[in-house]
Structures are given as structure tokens and as C-alpha cells.
PDB file of C-alpha atoms in Angstrom:
ATOM      1  CA  MET A  10       0.141   0.852  -0.082  1.00 72.00           C
ATOM      2  CA  ARG A  11       1.244   3.615  -1.275  1.00 84.00           C
ATOM      3  CA  LEU A  12       0.389   6.295   1.012  1.00 90.00           C
ATOM      4  CA  LEU A  13      -1.044   9.497  -0.278  1.00 91.00           C
ATOM      5  CA  GLN A  14       1.652  13.058   0.176  1.00 95.00           C
ATOM      6  CA  SER A  15      -0.516  14.649   1.894  1.00 96.00           C
ATOM      7  CA  THR A  16      -0.156  11.840   4.779  1.00 96.00           C
ATOM      8  CA  ASP A  17       3.196  11.577   4.661  1.00 95.00           C
ATOM      9  CA  LEU A  18       3.645  15.317   5.401  1.00 96.00           C
ATOM     10  CA  ALA A  19       1.432  14.566   8.103  1.00 97.00           C
ATOM     11  CA  LEU A  20       2.883  12.349   9.543  1.00 96.00           C
ATOM     12  CA  ARG A  21       6.408  14.343   9.154  1.00 93.00           C
ATOM     13  CA  ILE A  22       4.883  17.466  10.747  1.00 94.00           C
ATOM     14  CA  LEU A  23       3.301  15.847  14.586  1.00 95.00           C
ATOM     15  CA  MET A  24       6.825  13.761  14.045  1.00 92.00           C
ATOM     16  CA  ARG A  25       8.692  16.882  14.195  1.00 89.00           C
ATOM     17  CA  LEU A  26       6.593  19.088  16.276  1.00 91.00           C
ATOM     18  CA  ALA A  27       6.838  16.270  18.926  1.00 90.00           C
ATOM     19  CA  VAL A  28      10.771  16.850  19.044  1.00 87.00           C
ATOM     20  CA  ALA A  29      10.419  20.742  18.591  1.00 76.00           C
ATOM     21  CA  GLY A  30      11.274  21.605  21.853  1.00 67.00           C
ATOM     22  CA  GLU A  31      11.125  24.839  22.840  1.00 59.00           C
ATOM     23  CA  THR A  32      10.249  26.858  19.939  1.00 76.00           C
ATOM     24  CA  ASP A  33       7.602  26.531  18.114  1.00 86.00           C
ATOM     25  CA  PRO A  34       8.129  26.528  14.078  1.00 90.00           C
ATOM     26  CA  THR A  35       6.156  28.007  12.304  1.00 91.00           C
ATOM     27  CA  THR A  36       4.568  26.475   8.958  1.00 93.00           C
ATOM     28  CA  LYS A  37       7.483  27.944   6.586  1.00 92.00           C
ATOM     29  CA  ARG A  38      10.165  26.139   8.739  1.00 90.00           C
ATOM     30  CA  VAL A  39       8.830  22.760   8.867  1.00 90.00           C
ATOM     31  CA  ALA A  40       7.704  22.790   5.250  1.00 93.00           C
ATOM     32  CA  ALA A  41      11.381  24.130   4.293  1.00 91.00           C
ATOM     33  CA  ASP A  42      13.045  21.178   7.108  1.00 85.00           C
ATOM     34  CA  MET A  43      10.472  18.205   5.766  1.00 87.00           C
ATOM     35  CA  SER A  44      11.587  20.298   1.959  1.00 91.00           C
ATOM     36  CA  VAL A  45       8.049  20.327   1.046  1.00 94.00           C
ATOM     37  CA  PRO A  46       6.405  23.371  -1.055  1.00 96.00           C
ATOM     38  CA  TYR A  47       4.782  25.924   2.130  1.00 95.00           C
ATOM     39  CA  THR A  48       1.369  25.528  -0.090  1.00 96.00           C
ATOM     40  CA  HIS A  49       1.587  21.880   0.634  1.00 96.00           C
ATOM     41  CA  ALA A  50       2.651  21.853   4.350  1.00 96.00           C
ATOM     42  CA  ALA A  51      -0.186  24.963   5.030  1.00 96.00           C
ATOM     43  CA  LYS A  52      -3.193  22.724   3.272  1.00 97.00           C
ATOM     44  CA  VAL A  53      -1.997  19.673   6.088  1.00 97.00           C
ATOM     45  CA  VAL A  54      -0.939  22.004   8.831  1.00 97.00           C
ATOM     46  CA  ALA A  55      -5.156  22.754   8.583  1.00 96.00           C
ATOM     47  CA  GLU A  56      -6.687  20.075   8.804  1.00 97.00           C
ATOM     48  CA  LEU A  57      -4.289  19.085  11.204  1.00 98.00           C
ATOM     49  CA  GLN A  58      -5.047  21.433  13.606  1.00 97.00           C
ATOM     50  CA  HIS A  59      -9.284  20.761  12.220  1.00 97.00           C
ATOM     51  CA  MET A  60      -8.338  17.391  13.631  1.00 97.00           C
ATOM     52  CA  GLY A  61      -7.698  19.161  17.270  1.00 97.00           C
ATOM     53  CA  LEU A  62      -3.487  17.958  16.442  1.00 97.00           C
ATOM     54  CA  LEU A  63      -1.507  20.912  17.357  1.00 96.00           C
ATOM     55  CA  VAL A  64      -2.591  24.692  17.219  1.00 95.00           C
ATOM     56  CA  ALA A  65      -1.189  26.927  15.115  1.00 92.00           C
ATOM     57  CA  ARG A  66      -0.800  30.881  16.308  1.00 89.00           C
ATOM     58  CA  ARG A  67      -0.159  33.667  13.765  1.00 86.00           C
ATOM     59  CA  GLY A  68       1.632  36.822  14.015  1.00 81.00           C
ATOM     60  CA  ARG A  69       5.025  37.886  16.013  1.00 80.00           C
ATOM     61  CA  GLY A  70       6.077  34.500  18.989  1.00 78.00           C
ATOM     62  CA  GLY A  71       3.158  32.658  16.896  1.00 82.00           C
ATOM     63  CA  GLY A  72       4.175  28.988  15.546  1.00 91.00           C
ATOM     64  CA  LEU A  73       3.233  25.267  15.248  1.00 94.00           C
ATOM     65  CA  ALA A  74       2.933  23.535  18.847  1.00 92.00           C
ATOM     66  CA  LEU A  75       1.676  19.797  19.285  1.00 93.00           C
ATOM     67  CA  THR A  76      -1.392  19.395  21.708  1.00 94.00           C
ATOM     68  CA  GLU A  77      -1.762  16.248  24.271  1.00 94.00           C
ATOM     69  CA  PRO A  78      -4.042  14.395  22.075  1.00 96.00           C
ATOM     70  CA  GLY A  79      -2.184  14.672  18.970  1.00 95.00           C
ATOM     71  CA  ARG A  80       1.491  13.700  20.910  1.00 93.00           C
ATOM     72  CA  THR A  81      -0.985  10.381  22.107  1.00 96.00           C
ATOM     73  CA  ALA A  82      -2.352   9.685  18.622  1.00 97.00           C
ATOM     74  CA  SER A  83      -2.767   6.637  17.165  1.00 97.00           C
ATOM     75  CA  VAL A  84      -0.675   6.623  13.835  1.00 97.00           C
ATOM     76  CA  GLY A  85      -3.559   4.659  12.336  1.00 95.00           C
ATOM     77  CA  ALA A  86      -6.110   7.332  13.053  1.00 96.00           C
ATOM     78  CA  VAL A  87      -4.041   9.458  11.878  1.00 97.00           C
ATOM     79  CA  VAL A  88      -3.139   7.939   8.474  1.00 95.00           C
ATOM     80  CA  ARG A  89      -6.948   6.489   8.273  1.00 94.00           C
ATOM     81  CA  ALA A  90      -8.825  10.755   8.831  1.00 95.00           C
ATOM     82  CA  PHE A  91      -6.064  11.307   4.908  1.00 95.00           C
ATOM     83  CA  GLU A  92      -6.757   8.040   3.483  1.00 92.00           C
ATOM     84  CA  GLY A  93     -10.578   8.072   4.096  1.00 86.00           C
ATOM     85  CA  ASP A  94     -12.334   4.674   3.646  1.00 74.00           C
ATOM     86  CA  GLY A  95     -12.353   4.045  -0.108  1.00 74.00           C
ATOM     87  CA  ASP A  96     -11.498   0.629  -1.227  1.00 71.00           C
ATOM     88  CA  VAL A  97      -7.840  -0.323  -2.502  1.00 72.00           C
ATOM     89  CA  VAL A  98      -8.596  -0.897  -6.258  1.00 71.00           C
ATOM     90  CA  GLY A  99     -11.445   1.659  -8.154  1.00 70.00           C
ATOM     91  CA  CYS A 100     -13.929  -1.221  -8.551  1.00 73.00           C
ATOM     92  CA  GLU A 101     -17.132   0.659  -9.539  1.00 72.00           C
ATOM     93  CA  GLY A 102     -17.247   4.252 -11.295  1.00 70.00           C
ATOM     94  CA  PRO A 103     -17.366   5.546 -15.181  1.00 76.00           C
ATOM     95  CA  THR A 104     -16.780   1.899 -16.231  1.00 77.00           C
ATOM     96  CA  PRO A 105     -17.429  -0.534 -13.504  1.00 75.00           C
ATOM     97  CA  CYS A 106     -15.128  -4.058 -13.188  1.00 78.00           C
ATOM     98  CA  PRO A 107     -16.918  -6.900 -15.042  1.00 79.00           C
ATOM     99  CA  LEU A 108     -16.334  -8.653 -12.364  1.00 77.00           C
ATOM    100  CA  ASN A 109     -17.243  -6.369  -9.474  1.00 73.00           C
ATOM    101  CA  SER A 110     -20.861  -8.862  -8.638  1.00 75.00           C
ATOM    102  CA  ALA A 111     -18.385 -12.081  -8.204  1.00 79.00           C
ATOM    103  CA  CYS A 112     -16.116 -10.281  -7.208  1.00 81.00           C
ATOM    104  CA  ARG A 113     -13.347 -12.206  -3.828  1.00 84.00           C
ATOM    105  CA  LEU A 114     -10.080  -9.972  -4.847  1.00 85.00           C
ATOM    106  CA  ARG A 115     -11.674  -6.597  -2.915  1.00 81.00           C
ATOM    107  CA  GLY A 116     -12.314  -7.567   0.346  1.00 83.00           C
ATOM    108  CA  ALA A 117      -8.317  -9.630   0.409  1.00 88.00           C
ATOM    109  CA  LEU A 118      -8.109  -5.937  -0.662  1.00 86.00           C
ATOM    110  CA  ARG A 119     -10.247  -4.254   1.900  1.00 87.00           C
ATOM    111  CA  ARG A 120      -8.915  -6.583   5.003  1.00 90.00           C
ATOM    112  CA  ALA A 121      -5.358  -6.475   4.278  1.00 90.00           C
ATOM    113  CA  GLN A 122      -5.689  -2.499   3.857  1.00 89.00           C
ATOM    114  CA  GLU A 123      -6.893  -2.655   7.425  1.00 91.00           C
ATOM    115  CA  ALA A 124      -4.608  -5.415   8.697  1.00 93.00           C
ATOM    116  CA  PHE A 125      -2.641  -2.968   7.501  1.00 93.00           C
ATOM    117  CA  PHE A 126      -4.197   0.359   9.596  1.00 92.00           C
ATOM    118  CA  ALA A 127      -5.029  -2.076  12.857  1.00 94.00           C
ATOM    119  CA  SER A 128      -0.474  -2.502  12.807  1.00 96.00           C
ATOM    120  CA  LEU A 129      -0.296   1.225  12.832  1.00 96.00           C
ATOM    121  CA  ASP A 130      -3.243   1.777  15.488  1.00 96.00           C
ATOM    122  CA  PRO A 131      -0.981   0.466  18.767  1.00 97.00           C
ATOM    123  CA  LEU A 132       1.729   3.697  17.212  1.00 96.00           C
ATOM    124  CA  THR A 133       1.483   6.850  18.869  1.00 96.00           C
ATOM    125  CA  VAL A 134       3.698   9.996  17.779  1.00 95.00           C
ATOM    126  CA  GLN A 135       5.254   9.573  21.042  1.00 93.00           C
ATOM    127  CA  ASP A 136       6.006   6.153  19.879  1.00 94.00           C
ATOM    128  CA  VAL A 137       7.721   7.229  16.800  1.00 93.00           C
ATOM    129  CA  VAL A 138       9.676   9.485  17.686  1.00 90.00           C
ATOM    130  CA  ALA A 139      11.846   7.525  20.359  1.00 87.00           C
ATOM    131  CA  ALA A 140      15.706   7.828  19.904  1.00 82.00           C
ATOM    132  CA  PRO A 141      16.909   7.014  17.198  1.00 83.00           C
ATOM    133  CA  THR A 142      13.866   9.363  15.128  1.00 82.00           C
ATOM    134  CA  GLY A 143      13.702  12.641  17.515  1.00 79.00           C
ATOM    135  CA  PRO A 144      17.528  13.345  17.435  1.00 78.00           C
ATOM    136  CA  LEU A 145      16.982  12.639  13.945  1.00 79.00           C
ATOM    137  CA  LEU A 146      14.634  15.020  13.762  1.00 76.00           C
ATOM    138  CA  LEU A 147      16.185  17.536  15.325  1.00 74.00           C
ATOM    139  CA  GLY A 148      19.269  17.889  13.538  1.00 74.00           C
ATOM    140  CA  ILE A 149      17.413  17.861  10.562  1.00 71.00           C
ATOM    141  CA  SER A 150      16.656  22.013  10.358  1.00 59.00           C
ATOM    142  CA  SER A 151      17.637  23.828   7.486  1.00 50.00           C
ATOM    143  CA  GLY A 152      18.687  26.710   9.739  1.00 49.00           C
ATOM    144  CA  PRO A 153      17.981  29.152  12.682  1.00 48.00           C
ATOM    145  CA  ARG A 154      14.766  28.824  14.489  1.00 43.00           C
ATOM    146  CA  SER A 155      12.506  31.167  14.016  1.00 41.00           C
TER     147      SER A 155
END
């Protein structure tokens, strides 16, 4: 299974904020640290804020900070939220699959997808930033923190 770019970025942003230390990086700083366009990071930050996993403060002294629910969030829940409930394969649509009425593959793929999510459910954001990941995340900054 391949994650959407937004899912990958959401997880990386949460991980980066989990080790932010005393300063709260801006969306611009996080985008630079993750080598992604600012606009992509801003969209993901807005969604994570809507989910209650981080807070974003504007202006001087502003920045991003992980909330306690963000720190303890299940990686599986975050992935589900960004990936959605769609099927792994597109069996419906303008040209539906001719096997749709008797296909056993669709159910097998759905179970495999759920097993993937379930394997991520016990992991929290805090779990995935334990050493050696956390110190590495602190070292990826592209310059002095704002």
C-alpha cells in the first residue's frame, strides 16, 4: 500500500512537532525542514489543526505546537483520517469492473488494508519519535529557528 503525499507529510509534521523543543516552528520552517512546498504543508497543517492535533498561532511569537491529543494520537487513526475509507482498487465508476458482482479480490484487498491500519493503531506519535528518530528530526533543521 502506498500512502498519499498528504498522509506522509501529516505524519512527518506531527513527528517534527513532537520534538520541537522549546521553540514552536512556523509552517514555513517545517515546510523547509521537510523539503516540501509551503502550500502543501499549509494545507496539511490546517487539517491537523481541524483534527485538534496541533495549534497554529499567527504573528510575532506564533508558530505550530502539538497538542496533548496530537502527542498521543494513534498513527493508524491519523493515516485513516488522511487516506479516507475508499477501496484500494476502483471497482465502481464510469466503467465498472465486469467482475464486480462476483469478485473475491475486493474483499481480500479491503481486509489487507484494514490489517495495515490495525498494525499502526497501537503506535502513537510519541512512540515513533523515540531515539534514534527524535534526535535525527532535531538535526534536519535548515537554519536557525524563528
